[in-house]
Coordinates of C-alpha atoms and ligand atoms in Angstrom, one line a residue:
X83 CA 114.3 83.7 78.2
X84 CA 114.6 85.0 81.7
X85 CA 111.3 86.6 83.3
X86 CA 111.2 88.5 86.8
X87 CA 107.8 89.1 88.1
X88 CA 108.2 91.1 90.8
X89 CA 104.8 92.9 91.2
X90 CA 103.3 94.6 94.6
X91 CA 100.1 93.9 95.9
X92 CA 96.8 95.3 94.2
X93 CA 94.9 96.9 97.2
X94 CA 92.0 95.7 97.4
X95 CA 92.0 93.4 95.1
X96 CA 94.9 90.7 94.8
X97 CA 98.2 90.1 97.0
X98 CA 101.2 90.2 95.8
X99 CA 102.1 86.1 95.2
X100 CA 98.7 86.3 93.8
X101 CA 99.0 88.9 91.4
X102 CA 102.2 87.1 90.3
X103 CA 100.9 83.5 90.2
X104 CA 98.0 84.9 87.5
X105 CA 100.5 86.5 85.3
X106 CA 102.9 83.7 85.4
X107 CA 100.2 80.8 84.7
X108 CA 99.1 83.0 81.9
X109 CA 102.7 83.4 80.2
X110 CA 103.2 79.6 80.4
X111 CA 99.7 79.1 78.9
X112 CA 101.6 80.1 75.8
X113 CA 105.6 80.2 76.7
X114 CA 106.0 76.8 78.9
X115 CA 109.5 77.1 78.6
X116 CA 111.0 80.1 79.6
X117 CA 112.1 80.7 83.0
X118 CA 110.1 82.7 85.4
X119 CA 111.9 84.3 88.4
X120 CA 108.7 85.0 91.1
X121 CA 109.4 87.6 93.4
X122 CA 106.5 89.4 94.7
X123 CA 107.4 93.1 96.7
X124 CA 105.9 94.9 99.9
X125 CA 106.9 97.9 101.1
X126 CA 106.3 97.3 104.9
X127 CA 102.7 97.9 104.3
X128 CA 99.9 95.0 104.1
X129 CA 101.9 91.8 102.6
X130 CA 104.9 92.5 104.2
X131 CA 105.5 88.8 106.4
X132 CA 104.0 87.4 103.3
X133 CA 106.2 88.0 100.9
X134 CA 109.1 87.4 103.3
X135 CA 108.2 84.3 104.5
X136 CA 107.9 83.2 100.8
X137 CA 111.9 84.2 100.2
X138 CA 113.7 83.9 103.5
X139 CA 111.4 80.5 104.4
X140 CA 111.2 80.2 108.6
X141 CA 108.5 79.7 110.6
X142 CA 104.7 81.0 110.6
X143 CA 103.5 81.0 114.0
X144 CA 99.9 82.4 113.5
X145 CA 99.4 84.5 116.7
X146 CA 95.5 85.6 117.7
X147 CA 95.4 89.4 118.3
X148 CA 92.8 92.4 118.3
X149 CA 91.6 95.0 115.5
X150 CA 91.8 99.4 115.7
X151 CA 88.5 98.4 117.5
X152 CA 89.8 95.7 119.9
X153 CA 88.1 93.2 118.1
X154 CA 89.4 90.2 117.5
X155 CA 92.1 89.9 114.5
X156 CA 94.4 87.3 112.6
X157 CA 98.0 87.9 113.4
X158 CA 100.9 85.7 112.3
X159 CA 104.9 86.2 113.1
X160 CA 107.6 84.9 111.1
X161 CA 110.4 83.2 112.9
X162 CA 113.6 82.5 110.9
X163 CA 116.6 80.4 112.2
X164 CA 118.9 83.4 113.3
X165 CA 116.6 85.1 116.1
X166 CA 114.5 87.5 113.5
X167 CA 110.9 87.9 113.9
X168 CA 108.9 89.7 111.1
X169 CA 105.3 90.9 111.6
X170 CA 103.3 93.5 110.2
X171 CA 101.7 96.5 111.9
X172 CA 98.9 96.0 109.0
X173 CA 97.6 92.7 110.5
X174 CA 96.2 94.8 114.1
X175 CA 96.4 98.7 112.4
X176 CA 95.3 97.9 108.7
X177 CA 93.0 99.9 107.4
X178 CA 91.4 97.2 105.3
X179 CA 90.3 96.0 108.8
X180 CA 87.5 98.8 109.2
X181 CA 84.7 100.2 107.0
X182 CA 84.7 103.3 105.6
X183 CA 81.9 104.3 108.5
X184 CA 84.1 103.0 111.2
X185 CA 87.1 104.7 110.5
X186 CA 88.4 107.5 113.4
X187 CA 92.0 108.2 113.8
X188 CA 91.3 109.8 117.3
X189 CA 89.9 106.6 118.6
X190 CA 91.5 103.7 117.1
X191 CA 94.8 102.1 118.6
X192 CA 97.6 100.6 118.2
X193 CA 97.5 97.7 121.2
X194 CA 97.2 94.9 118.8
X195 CA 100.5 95.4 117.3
X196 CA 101.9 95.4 120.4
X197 CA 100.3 92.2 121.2
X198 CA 101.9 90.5 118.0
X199 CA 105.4 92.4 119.1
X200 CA 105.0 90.6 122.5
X201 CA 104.5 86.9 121.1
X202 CA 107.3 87.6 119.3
X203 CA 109.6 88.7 121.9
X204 CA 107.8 85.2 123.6
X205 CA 108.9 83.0 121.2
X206 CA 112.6 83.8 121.8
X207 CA 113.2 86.6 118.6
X208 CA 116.5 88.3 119.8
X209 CA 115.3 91.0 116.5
X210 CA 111.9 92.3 115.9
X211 CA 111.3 93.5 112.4
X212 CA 107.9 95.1 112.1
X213 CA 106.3 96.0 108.9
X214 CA 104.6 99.5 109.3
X215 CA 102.3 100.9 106.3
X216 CA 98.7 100.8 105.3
X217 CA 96.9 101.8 109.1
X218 CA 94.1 102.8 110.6
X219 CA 95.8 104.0 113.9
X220 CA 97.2 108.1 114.6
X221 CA 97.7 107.2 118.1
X222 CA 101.5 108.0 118.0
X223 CA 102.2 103.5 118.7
X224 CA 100.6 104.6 122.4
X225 CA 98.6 101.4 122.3
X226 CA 101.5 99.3 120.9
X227 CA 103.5 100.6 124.2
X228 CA 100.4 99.8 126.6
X229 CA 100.5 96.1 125.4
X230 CA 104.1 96.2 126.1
X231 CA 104.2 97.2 129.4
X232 CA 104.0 101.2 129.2
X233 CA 100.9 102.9 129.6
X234 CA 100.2 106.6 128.9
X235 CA 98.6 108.3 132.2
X236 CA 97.1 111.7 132.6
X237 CA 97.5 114.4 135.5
X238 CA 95.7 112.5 137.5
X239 CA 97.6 109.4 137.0
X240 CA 94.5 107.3 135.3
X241 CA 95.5 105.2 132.4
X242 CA 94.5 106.9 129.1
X243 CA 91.6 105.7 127.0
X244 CA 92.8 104.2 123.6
X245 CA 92.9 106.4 120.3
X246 CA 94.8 109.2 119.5
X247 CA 93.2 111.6 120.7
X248 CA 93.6 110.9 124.4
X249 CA 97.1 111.7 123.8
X250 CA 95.8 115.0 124.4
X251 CA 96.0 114.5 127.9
X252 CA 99.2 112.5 128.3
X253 CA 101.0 113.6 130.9
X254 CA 103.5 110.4 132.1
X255 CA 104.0 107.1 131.3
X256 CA 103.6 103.8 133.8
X257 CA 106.0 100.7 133.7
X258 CA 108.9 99.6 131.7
X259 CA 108.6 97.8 128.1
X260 CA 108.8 94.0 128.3
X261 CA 111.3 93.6 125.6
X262 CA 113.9 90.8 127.4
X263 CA 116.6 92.9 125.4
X264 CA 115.6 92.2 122.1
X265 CA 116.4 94.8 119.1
X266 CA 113.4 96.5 117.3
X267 CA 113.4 97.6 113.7
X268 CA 110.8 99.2 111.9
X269 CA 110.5 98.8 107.9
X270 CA 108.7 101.8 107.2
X271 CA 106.5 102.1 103.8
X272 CA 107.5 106.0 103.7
X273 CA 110.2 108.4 105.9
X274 CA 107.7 111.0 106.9
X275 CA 108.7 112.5 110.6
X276 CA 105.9 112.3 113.5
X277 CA 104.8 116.2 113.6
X278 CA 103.9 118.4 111.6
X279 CA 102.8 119.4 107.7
X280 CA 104.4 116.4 106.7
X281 CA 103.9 114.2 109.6
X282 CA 101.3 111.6 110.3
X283 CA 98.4 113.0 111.0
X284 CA 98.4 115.8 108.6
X285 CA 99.4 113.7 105.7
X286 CA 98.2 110.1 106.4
X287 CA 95.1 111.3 109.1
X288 CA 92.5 112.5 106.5
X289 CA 92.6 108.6 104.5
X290 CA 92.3 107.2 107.9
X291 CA 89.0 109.3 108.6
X292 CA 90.3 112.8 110.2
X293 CA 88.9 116.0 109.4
X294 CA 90.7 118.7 109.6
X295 CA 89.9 119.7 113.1
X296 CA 90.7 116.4 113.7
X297 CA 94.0 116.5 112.4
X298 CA 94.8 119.7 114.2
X299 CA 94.3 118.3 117.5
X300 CA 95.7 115.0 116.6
X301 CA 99.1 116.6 115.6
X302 CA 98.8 119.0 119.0
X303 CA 98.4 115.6 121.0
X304 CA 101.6 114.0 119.4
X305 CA 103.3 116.6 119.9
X306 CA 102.7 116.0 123.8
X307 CA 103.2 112.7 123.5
X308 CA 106.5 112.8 121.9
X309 CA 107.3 115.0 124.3
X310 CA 107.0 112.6 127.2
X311 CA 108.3 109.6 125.6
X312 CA 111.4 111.5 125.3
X313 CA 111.4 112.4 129.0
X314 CA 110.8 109.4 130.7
X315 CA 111.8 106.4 128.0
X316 CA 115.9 106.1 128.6
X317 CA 116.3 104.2 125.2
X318 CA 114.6 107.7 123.1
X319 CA 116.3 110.0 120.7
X320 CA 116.3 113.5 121.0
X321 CA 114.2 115.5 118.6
X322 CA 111.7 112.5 118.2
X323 CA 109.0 114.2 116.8
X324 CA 111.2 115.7 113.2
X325 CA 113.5 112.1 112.4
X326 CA 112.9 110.4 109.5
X327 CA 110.3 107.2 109.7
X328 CA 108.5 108.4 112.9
X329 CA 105.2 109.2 111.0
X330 CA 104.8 106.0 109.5
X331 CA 101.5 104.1 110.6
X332 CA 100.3 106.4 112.8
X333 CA 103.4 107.1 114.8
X334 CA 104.0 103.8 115.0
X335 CA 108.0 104.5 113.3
X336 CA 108.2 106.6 116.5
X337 CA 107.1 104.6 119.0
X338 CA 110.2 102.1 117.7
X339 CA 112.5 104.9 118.3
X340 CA 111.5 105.8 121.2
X341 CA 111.8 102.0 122.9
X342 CA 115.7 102.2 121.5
X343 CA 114.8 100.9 118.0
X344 CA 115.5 102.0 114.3
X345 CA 113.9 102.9 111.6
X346 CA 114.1 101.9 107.7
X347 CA 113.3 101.4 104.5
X348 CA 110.8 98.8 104.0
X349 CA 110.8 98.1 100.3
X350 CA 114.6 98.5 100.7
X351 CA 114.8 95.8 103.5
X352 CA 112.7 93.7 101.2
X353 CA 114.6 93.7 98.4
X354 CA 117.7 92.9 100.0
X355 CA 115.9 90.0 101.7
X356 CA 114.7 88.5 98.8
X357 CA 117.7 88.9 96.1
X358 CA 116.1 91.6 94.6
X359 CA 119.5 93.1 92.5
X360 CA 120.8 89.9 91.2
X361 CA 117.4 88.4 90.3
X362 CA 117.6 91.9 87.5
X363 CA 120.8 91.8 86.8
X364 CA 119.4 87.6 84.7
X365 CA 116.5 88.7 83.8
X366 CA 115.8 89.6 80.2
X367 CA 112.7 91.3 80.9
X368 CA 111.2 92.6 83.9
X369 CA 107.3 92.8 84.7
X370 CA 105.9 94.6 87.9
X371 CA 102.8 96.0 88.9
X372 CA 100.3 97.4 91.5
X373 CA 97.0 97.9 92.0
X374 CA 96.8 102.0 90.7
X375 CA 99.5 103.2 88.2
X376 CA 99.4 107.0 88.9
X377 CA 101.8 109.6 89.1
X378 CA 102.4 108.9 92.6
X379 CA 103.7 105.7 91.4
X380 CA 106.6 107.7 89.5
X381 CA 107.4 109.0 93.2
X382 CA 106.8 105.9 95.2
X383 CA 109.6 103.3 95.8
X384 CA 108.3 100.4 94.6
X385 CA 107.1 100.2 91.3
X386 CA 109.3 103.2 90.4
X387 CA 112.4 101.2 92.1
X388 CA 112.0 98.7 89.8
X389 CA 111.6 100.5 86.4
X390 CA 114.4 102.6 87.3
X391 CA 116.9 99.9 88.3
X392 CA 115.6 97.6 85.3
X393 CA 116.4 100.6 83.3
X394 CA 119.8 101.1 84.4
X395 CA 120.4 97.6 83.5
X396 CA 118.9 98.2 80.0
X397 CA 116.2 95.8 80.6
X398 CA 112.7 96.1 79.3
X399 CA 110.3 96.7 82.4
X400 CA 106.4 96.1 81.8
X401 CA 104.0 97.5 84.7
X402 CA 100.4 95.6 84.7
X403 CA 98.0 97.5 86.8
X404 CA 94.1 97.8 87.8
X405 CA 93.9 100.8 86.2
X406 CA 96.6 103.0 84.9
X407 CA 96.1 107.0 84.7
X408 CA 100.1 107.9 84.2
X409 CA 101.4 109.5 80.5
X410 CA 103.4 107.5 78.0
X411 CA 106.2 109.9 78.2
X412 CA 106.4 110.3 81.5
X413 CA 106.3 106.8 82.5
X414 CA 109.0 106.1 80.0
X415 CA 111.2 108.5 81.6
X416 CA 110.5 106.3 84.9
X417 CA 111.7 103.3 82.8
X418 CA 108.7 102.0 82.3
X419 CA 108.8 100.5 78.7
X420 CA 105.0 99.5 78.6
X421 CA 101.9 99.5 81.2
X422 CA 98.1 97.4 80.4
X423 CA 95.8 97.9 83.2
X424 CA 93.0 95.6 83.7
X425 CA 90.0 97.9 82.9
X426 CA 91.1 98.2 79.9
X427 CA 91.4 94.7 79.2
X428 CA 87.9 94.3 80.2
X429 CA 86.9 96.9 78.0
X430 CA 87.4 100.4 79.5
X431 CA 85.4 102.2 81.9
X432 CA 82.6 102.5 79.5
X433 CA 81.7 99.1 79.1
X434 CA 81.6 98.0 82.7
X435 CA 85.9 97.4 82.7
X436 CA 86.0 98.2 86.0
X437 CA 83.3 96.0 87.5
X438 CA 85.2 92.9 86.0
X439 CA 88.6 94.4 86.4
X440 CA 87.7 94.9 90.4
X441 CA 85.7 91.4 90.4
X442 CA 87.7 89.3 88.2
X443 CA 91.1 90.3 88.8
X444 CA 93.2 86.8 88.2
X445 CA 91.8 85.9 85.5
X446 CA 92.4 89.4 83.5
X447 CA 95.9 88.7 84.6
X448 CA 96.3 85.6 83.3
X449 CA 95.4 87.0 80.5
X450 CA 97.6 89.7 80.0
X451 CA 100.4 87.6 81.2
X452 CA 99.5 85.2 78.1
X453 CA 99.6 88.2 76.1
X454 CA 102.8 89.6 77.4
X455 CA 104.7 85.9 76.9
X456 CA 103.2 86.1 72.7
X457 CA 104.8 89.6 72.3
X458 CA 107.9 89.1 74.7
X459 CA 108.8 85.4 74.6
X460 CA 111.6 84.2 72.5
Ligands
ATP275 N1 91.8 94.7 90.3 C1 91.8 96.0 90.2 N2 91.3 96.6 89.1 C2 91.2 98.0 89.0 N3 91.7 98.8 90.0 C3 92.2 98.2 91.1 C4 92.3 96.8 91.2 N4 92.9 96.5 92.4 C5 93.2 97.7 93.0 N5 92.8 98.7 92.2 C6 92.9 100.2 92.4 O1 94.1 100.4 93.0 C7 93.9 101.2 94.2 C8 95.0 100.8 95.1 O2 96.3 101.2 94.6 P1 97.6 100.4 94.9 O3 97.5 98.9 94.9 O4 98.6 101.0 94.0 O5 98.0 100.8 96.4 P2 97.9 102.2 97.1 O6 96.6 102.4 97.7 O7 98.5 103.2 96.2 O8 98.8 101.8 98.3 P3 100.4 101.8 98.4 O9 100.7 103.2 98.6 O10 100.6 100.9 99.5 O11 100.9 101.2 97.0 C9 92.6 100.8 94.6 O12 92.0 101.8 95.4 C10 91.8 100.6 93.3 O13 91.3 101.8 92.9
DGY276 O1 99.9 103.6 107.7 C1 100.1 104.7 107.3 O2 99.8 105.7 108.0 C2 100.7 105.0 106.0 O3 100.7 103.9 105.2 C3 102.0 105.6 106.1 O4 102.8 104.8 106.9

């Protein structure tokens, strides 16, 4: 029998290869030997050079760089044979970088993407692919461009402090990017535009910390931003604040467009990368997975991406999840032919499920994987 584990991360909790590894010791605990295809998913969010590195193979040139706070941060670049660098805005923007206390939109930045974009431009990439999700950052990529050479000024012609919120006061931009001609992409986790009721700061500011004042003024400051980038960067589209992708991380999506870039899909540039389509089209079952099965799930690209293309290959597709809140029917109309979430392994909510679910997370998985191979194998 033919297996393909191809869960996302668990946020939080477990990465992706991690999440897979537990489920796959646990189905060969009891199913040693069936073959297991392992082919853990990101979206462009936290994970992203990860799971790439683990299909596409290259290089891992771990590259020092600095936190939404500026303080210091682990970065790492991946460097494969054809000229393509892959690193992750997560990394220097992540949210899981900051407490709860020290998270503030208007005041954290971007530069330490930018530092990770410039090692990579360094080491010779002739494309930059950069994985943009899961940030702490609204600042519209304005710290990104300062560690690139291009630095936001105000009337006066003083440098801008970091954050987004000093984009309030942008009036020109300083300097030329320091790109030696290389091409940027931007794998985006979602296609939301820059300004706006659906643009970043409106619907990704208040996780990052903004209140609603906050997000008023950080979507008035964008707006002024985008507004210059378009004047005085050569490379920029028209109209940059509405295309599709510019919201992502804080801006970040437009940022890339602006310097001449692109912007797509990130779970779509994944799955090409690592075989994703023909590793379904063997597999007798399918087993995916995240950290929250929800109904945003049924909306999202990655977990419903996978039911629905199992699905259309009339292949059984199992979700595993930290917790799952989504209806029977609904997720079977997804494609979803069953979902076990951890907490209830452990027990339920009741009886301290989430505790162990949260604290224990590998070892529920091993044993639902164990589980999965008595009912499934054959
Ligand atoms: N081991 C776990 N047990 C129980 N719940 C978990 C576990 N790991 C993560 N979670 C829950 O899942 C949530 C994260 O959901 P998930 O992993 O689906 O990502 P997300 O936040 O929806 O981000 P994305 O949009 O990138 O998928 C956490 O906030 C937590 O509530
Ligand atoms: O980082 C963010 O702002 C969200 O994940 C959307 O890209």
């Amino acid at each position: 029998m033919r297996v393909l584990l191809c869960p996302d991360k668990f946020a939080g909790t477990l990465p992706a290869q991690e999440v897979a590894a537990a489920v796959a010791d646990g189905w060969r605990e009891v199913a040693a030997g069936d073959d297991l295809l392992i082919r853990p998913l990101a979206d462009g969010g936290p994970g992203f050079v990860a799971v790439l590195a683990e299909a596409l193979g290259g290089r891992r040139l771990p590259v020092p760089t600095v936190d939404p706070l500026g303080r210091p941060a682990a970065g790492e670049i991946l460097l494969t044979d054809d000229g393509v660098a892959y690193l992750e805005s997560a990394q220097a923007c992540g949210l899981h970088l900051l407490t709860a206390a020290e998270r503030d939109p208007k005041a954290t930045t971007s530069y330490g993407l930018g530092l990770l974009v410039a090692a990579a431009v360094e080491a010779g990439a002739r494309t930059v692919v950069v994985g943009l999700g899961g940030s702490a950052t609204n600042d519209g990529g304005a710290g990104m461009l300062t560690a690139l050479g291009v630095t936001p000024l105000d009337q006066a012609g003083h440098a801008l402090p970091y954050g987004g919120a000093a984009l309030a006061a942008v009036a020109a931009l300083d300097g030329a990017p320091r790109l030696r001609g290389a091409d940027l992409v931007a794998a985006t986790d979602v296609d939301n535009p820059l300004l706006g009721l659906h643009g970043a700061s409106n619907v990704y500011g208040p996780q990052k910390g903004a209140t609603r004042a906050d997000v008023l003024l950080l979507d008035a400051a964008l707006e002024r931003f985008a507004a210059v980038l378009e004047r005085e960067l050569p490379g920029c589209p028209p109209g940059l604040g509405a295309l599709p992708g510019g919201g992502a991380a804080g801006g970040l999506g437009a940022a890339i467009l602006a310097l001449g870039g692109r912007c797509e899909s990130g779970i779509g540039l994944v799955t090409r990368a690592i075989g994703l389509d023909a590793a379904l089209d063997r597999a007798d079952l399918v087993i995916t997975g995240e950290g929250s099965f929800d109904h945003q799930s049924l909306r999202g690209k990655v977990v419903a991406g996978v039911a629905g293309a199992a699905r259309d290959r009339g292949v059984p597709c199992v979700v595993l999840a930290g917790r799952v809140s989504t209806g029977r029917r609904e997720a079977a109309a997804a494609g979803v032919t069953e979902a076990y979430s951890l907490v209830e392994h452990f027990g339920g909510e009741e009886r301290g499920g989430v505790e162990a679910a949260m604290g224990r997370p590998a070892e529920g998985l091993r044993a639902l994987g164990a589980r999965l191979a008595r009912q499934w194998s054959r």
